[in-house]
mmCIF file of C-alpha atoms in Angstrom:
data_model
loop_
_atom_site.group_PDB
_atom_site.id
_atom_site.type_symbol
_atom_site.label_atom_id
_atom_site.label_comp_id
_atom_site.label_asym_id
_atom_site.label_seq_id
_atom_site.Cartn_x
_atom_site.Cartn_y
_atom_site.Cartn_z
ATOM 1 C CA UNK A 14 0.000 0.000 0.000
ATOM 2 C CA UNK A 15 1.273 3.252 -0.555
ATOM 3 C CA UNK A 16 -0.189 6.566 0.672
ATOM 4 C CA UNK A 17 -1.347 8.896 -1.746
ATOM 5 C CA UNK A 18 -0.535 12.100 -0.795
ATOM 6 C CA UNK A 19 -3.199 15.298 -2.025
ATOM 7 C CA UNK A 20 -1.507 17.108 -5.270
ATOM 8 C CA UNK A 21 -0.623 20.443 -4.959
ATOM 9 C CA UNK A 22 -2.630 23.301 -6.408
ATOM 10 C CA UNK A 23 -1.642 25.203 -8.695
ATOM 11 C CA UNK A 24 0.986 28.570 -7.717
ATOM 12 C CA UNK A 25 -2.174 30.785 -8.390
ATOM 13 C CA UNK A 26 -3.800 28.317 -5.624
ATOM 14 C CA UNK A 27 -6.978 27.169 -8.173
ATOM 15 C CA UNK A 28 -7.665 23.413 -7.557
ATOM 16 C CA UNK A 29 -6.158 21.578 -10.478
ATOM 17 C CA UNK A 30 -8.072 20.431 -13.869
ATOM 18 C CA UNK A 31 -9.431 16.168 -13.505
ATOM 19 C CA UNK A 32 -6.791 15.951 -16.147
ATOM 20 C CA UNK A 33 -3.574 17.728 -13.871
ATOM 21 C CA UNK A 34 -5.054 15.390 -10.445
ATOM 22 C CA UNK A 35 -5.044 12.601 -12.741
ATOM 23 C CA UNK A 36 -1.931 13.007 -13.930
ATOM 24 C CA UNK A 37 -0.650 13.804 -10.551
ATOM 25 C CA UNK A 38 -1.999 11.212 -8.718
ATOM 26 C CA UNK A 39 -0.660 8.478 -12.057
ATOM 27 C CA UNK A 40 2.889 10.090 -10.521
ATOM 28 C CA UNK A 41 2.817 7.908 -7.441
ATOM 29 C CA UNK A 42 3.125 5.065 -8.873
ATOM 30 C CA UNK A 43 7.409 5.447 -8.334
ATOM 31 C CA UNK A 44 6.562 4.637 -4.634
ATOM 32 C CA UNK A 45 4.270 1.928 -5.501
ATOM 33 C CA UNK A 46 5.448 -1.639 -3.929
ATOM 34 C CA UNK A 47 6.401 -3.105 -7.289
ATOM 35 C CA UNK A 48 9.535 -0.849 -7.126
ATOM 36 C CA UNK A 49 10.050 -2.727 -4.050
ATOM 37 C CA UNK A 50 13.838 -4.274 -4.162
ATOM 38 C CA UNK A 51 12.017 -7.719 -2.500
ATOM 39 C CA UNK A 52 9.282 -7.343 -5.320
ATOM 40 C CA UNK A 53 12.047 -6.742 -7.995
ATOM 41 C CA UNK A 54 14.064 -9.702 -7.160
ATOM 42 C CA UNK A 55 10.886 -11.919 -7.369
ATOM 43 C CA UNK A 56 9.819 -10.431 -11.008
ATOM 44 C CA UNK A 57 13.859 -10.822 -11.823
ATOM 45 C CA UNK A 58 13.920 -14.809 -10.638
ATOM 46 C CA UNK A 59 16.262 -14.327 -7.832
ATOM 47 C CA UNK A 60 13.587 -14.778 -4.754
ATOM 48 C CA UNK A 61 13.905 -18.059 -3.488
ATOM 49 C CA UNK A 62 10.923 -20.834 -2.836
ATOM 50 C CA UNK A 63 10.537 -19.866 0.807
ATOM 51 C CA UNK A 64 10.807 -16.205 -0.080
ATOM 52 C CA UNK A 65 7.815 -16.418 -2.848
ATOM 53 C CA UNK A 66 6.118 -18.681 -0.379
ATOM 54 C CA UNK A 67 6.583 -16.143 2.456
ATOM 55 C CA UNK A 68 5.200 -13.179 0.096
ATOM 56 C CA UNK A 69 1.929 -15.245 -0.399
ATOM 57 C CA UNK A 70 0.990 -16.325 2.919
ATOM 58 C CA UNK A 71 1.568 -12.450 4.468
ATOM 59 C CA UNK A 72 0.159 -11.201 1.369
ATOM 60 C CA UNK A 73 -2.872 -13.406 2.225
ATOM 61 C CA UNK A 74 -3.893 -11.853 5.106
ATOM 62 C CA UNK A 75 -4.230 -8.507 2.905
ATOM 63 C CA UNK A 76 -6.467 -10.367 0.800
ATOM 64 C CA UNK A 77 -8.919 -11.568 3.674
ATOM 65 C CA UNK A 78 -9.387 -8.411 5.247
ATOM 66 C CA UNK A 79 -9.973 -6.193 1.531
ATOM 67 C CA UNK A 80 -13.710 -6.954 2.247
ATOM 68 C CA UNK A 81 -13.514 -6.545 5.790
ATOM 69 C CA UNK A 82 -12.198 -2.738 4.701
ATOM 70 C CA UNK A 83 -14.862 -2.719 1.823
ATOM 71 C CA UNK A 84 -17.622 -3.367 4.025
ATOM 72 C CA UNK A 85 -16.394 -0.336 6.714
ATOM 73 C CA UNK A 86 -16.746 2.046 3.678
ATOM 74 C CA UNK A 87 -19.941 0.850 3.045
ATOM 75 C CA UNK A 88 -21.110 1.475 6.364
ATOM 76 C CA UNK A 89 -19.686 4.880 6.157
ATOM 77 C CA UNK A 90 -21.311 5.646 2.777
ATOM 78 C CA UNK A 91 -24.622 7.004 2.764
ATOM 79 C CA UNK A 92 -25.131 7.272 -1.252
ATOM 80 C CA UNK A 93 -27.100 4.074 -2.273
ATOM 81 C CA UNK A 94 -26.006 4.698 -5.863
ATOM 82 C CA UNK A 95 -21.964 4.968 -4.377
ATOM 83 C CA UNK A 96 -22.751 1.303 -2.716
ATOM 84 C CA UNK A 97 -24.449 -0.597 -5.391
ATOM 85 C CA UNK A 98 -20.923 -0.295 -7.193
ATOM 86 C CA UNK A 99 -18.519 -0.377 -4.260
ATOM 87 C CA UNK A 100 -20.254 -3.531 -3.422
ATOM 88 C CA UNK A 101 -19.537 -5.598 -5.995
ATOM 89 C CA UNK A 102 -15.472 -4.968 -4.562
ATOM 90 C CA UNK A 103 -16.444 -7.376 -1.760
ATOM 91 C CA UNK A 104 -18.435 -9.675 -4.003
ATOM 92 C CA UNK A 105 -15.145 -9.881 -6.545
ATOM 93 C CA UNK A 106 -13.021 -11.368 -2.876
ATOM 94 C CA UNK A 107 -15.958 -13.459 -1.105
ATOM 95 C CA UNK A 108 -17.301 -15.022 -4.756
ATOM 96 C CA UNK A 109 -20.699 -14.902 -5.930
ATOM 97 C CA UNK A 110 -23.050 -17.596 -8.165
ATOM 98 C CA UNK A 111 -20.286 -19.078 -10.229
ATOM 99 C CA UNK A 112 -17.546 -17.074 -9.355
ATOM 100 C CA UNK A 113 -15.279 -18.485 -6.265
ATOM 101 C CA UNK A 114 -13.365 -15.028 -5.995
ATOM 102 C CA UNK A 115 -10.164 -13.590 -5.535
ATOM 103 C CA UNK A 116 -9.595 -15.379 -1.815
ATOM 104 C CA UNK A 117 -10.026 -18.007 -3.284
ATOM 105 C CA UNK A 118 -7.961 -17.626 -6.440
ATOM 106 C CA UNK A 119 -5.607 -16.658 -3.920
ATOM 107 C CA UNK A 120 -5.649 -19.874 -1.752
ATOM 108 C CA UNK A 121 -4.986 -21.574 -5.032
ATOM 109 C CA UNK A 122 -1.728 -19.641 -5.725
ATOM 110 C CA UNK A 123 -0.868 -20.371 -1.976
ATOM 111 C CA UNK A 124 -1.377 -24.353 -3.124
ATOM 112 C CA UNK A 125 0.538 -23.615 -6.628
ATOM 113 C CA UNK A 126 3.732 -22.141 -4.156
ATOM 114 C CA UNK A 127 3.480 -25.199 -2.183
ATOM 115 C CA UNK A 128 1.431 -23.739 0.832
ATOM 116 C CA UNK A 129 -1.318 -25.702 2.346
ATOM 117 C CA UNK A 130 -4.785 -24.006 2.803
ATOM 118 C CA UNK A 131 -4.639 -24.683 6.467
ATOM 119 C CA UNK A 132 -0.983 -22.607 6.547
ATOM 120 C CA UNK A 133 -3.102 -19.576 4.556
ATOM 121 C CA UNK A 134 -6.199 -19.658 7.302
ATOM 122 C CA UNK A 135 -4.012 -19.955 10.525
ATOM 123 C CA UNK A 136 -1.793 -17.118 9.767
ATOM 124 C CA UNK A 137 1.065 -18.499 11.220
ATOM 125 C CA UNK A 138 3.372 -16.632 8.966
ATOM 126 C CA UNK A 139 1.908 -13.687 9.391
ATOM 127 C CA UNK A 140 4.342 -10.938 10.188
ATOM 128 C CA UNK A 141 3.678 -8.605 12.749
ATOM 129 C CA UNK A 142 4.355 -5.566 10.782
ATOM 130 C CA UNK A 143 2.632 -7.023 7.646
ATOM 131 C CA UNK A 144 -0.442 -7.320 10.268
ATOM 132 C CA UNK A 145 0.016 -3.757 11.749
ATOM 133 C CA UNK A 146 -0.040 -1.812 8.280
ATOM 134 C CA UNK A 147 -3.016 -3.951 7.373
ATOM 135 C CA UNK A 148 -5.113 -3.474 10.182
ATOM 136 C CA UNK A 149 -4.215 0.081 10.009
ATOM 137 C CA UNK A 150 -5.729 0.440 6.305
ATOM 138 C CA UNK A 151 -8.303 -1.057 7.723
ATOM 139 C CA UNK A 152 -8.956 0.973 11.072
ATOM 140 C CA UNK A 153 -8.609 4.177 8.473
ATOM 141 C CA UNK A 154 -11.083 3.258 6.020
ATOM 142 C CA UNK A 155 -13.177 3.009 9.128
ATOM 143 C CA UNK A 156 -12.622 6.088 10.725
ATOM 144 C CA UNK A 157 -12.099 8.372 7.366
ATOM 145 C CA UNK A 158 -15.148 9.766 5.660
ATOM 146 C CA UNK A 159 -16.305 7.517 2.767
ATOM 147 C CA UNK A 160 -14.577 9.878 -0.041
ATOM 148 C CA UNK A 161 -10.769 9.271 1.689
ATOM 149 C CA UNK A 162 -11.373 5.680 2.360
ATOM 150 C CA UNK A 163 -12.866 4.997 -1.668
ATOM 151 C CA UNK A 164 -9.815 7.324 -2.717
ATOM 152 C CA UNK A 165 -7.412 5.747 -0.273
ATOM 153 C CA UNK A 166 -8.207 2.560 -2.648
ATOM 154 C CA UNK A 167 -6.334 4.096 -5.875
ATOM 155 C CA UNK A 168 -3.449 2.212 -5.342
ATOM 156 C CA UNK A 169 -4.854 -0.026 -7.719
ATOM 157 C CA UNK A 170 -3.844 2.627 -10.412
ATOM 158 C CA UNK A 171 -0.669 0.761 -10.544
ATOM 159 C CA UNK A 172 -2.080 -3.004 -9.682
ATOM 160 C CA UNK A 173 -2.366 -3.979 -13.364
ATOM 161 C CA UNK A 174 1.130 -3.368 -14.499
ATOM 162 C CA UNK A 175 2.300 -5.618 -11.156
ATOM 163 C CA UNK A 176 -0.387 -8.807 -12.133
ATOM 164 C CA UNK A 177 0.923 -8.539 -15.796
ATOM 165 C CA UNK A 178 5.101 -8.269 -14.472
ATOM 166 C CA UNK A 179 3.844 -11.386 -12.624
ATOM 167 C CA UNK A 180 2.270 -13.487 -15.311
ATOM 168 C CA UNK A 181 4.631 -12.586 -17.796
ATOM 169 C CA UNK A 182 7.922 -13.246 -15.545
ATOM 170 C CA UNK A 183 7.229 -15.900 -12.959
ATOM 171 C CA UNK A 184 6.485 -18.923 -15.405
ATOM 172 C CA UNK A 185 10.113 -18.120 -16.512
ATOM 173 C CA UNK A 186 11.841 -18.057 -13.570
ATOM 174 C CA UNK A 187 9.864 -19.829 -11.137
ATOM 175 C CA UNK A 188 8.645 -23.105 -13.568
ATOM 176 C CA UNK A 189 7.838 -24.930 -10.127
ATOM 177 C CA UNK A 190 4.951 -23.122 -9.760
ATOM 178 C CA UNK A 191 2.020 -25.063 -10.892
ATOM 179 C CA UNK A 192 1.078 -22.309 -13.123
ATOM 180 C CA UNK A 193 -2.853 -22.872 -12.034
ATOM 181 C CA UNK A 194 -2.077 -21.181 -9.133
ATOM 182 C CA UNK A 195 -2.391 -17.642 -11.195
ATOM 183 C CA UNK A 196 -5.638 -17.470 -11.720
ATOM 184 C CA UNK A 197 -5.959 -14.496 -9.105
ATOM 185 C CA UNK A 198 -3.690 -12.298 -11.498
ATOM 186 C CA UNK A 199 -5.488 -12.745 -14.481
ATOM 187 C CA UNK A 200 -8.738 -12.074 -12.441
ATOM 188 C CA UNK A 201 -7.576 -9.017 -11.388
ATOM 189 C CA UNK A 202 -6.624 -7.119 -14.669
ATOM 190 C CA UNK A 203 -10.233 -6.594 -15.425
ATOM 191 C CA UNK A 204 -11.372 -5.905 -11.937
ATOM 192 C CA UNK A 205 -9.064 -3.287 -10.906
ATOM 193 C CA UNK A 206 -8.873 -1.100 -14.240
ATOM 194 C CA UNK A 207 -13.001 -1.093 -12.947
ATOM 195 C CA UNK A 208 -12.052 -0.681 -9.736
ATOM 196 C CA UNK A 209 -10.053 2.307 -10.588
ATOM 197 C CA UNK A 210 -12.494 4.120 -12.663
ATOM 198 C CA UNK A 211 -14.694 4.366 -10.239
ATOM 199 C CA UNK A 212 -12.481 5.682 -8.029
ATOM 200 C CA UNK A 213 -11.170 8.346 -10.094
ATOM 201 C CA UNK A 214 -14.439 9.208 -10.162
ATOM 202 C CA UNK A 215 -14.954 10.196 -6.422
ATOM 203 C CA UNK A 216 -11.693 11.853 -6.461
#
């Protein structure tokens, strides 16, 4: 997650144009995780087993607790047009008629890794400060006004280009992963160029 910051105005202080926030706010994506050295030496094929392994069972717990933060902001919201859309965020992680959904796409790239379901659920490799920034997302969504917590979701600007480094890159360096397992990344193209249109649109 990275914190999007509000864009300066301009030095006449008028609030930019939609196109200037836009373009500001595309700007963050240098600080966005992908640059991270630990995420480029997994797109690059030098992370280990146990250090892909690692990054999907603490990554997990960000998954199971995207609805949990979904759901806040729709308790927050009181637009019923705002909510029929934001809902279908927690329908694309909990699955709906014929869709399992993204937790469990993600429990199957846990299993693809070598992971067991029951390792995923415990949480027993859980970090603590992987737990304390999510929980903290979480606790902000819930406390902000609806608008900061939808906007606070825009990270996902930059989620496309990091599911696409992954499919394209891990089934050449990492061929031990069953490549069924990706499922979730491919699932998450379409979702979260949706995702992010809407919430453009609040901002």
């Amino acid at each position: 997650m990275v914190r999007i910051a509000s864009p300066p105005a301009s030095s006449q202080g008028e609030a930019m144009s939609p196109e200037a926030f836009r373009e500001a706010l595309m700007a963050k994506g240098d600080y966005y995780h992908i640059h991270h050295p630990y995420q480029v030496d997994m797109a690059e094929g030098r992370a280990t087993p146990e250090q892909i392994r690692g990054w999907v069972a603490n990554r997990f717990y960000y998954q199971v607790m995207i609805p949990q933060k979904d759901a806040a902001l729709l308790a927050n919201c009181p637009d019923a047009a705002t909510r029929r859309r934001w809902i279908q965020r927690l329908l694309d992680h909990d699955g709906h008629d014929d869709d399992a959904g993204g937790i469990e796409a993600w429990l199957a790239l846990g299993e693809a890794v070598g992971l067991t379901r029951d390792e995923l659920w415990s949480q027993e490799h859980v970090l603590p400060g992987v737990r304390f920034a999510v929980d903290a997302y979480v606790n902000f969504v819930r406390r902000a006004s609806w608008q900061e917590g939808a906007i606070s979701s825009l990270t996902e600007l930059f989620a496309p280009k990091a599911h696409q480094s992954r499919l394209d890159t891990w089934p050449i360096h990492y061929p031990w992963i069953d490549e069924a397992g990706y499922g979730y990344f491919r699932k998450r193209l379409k979702e979260a160029r949706r995702d992010v249109e809407h919430g453009l649109e609040v901002a």
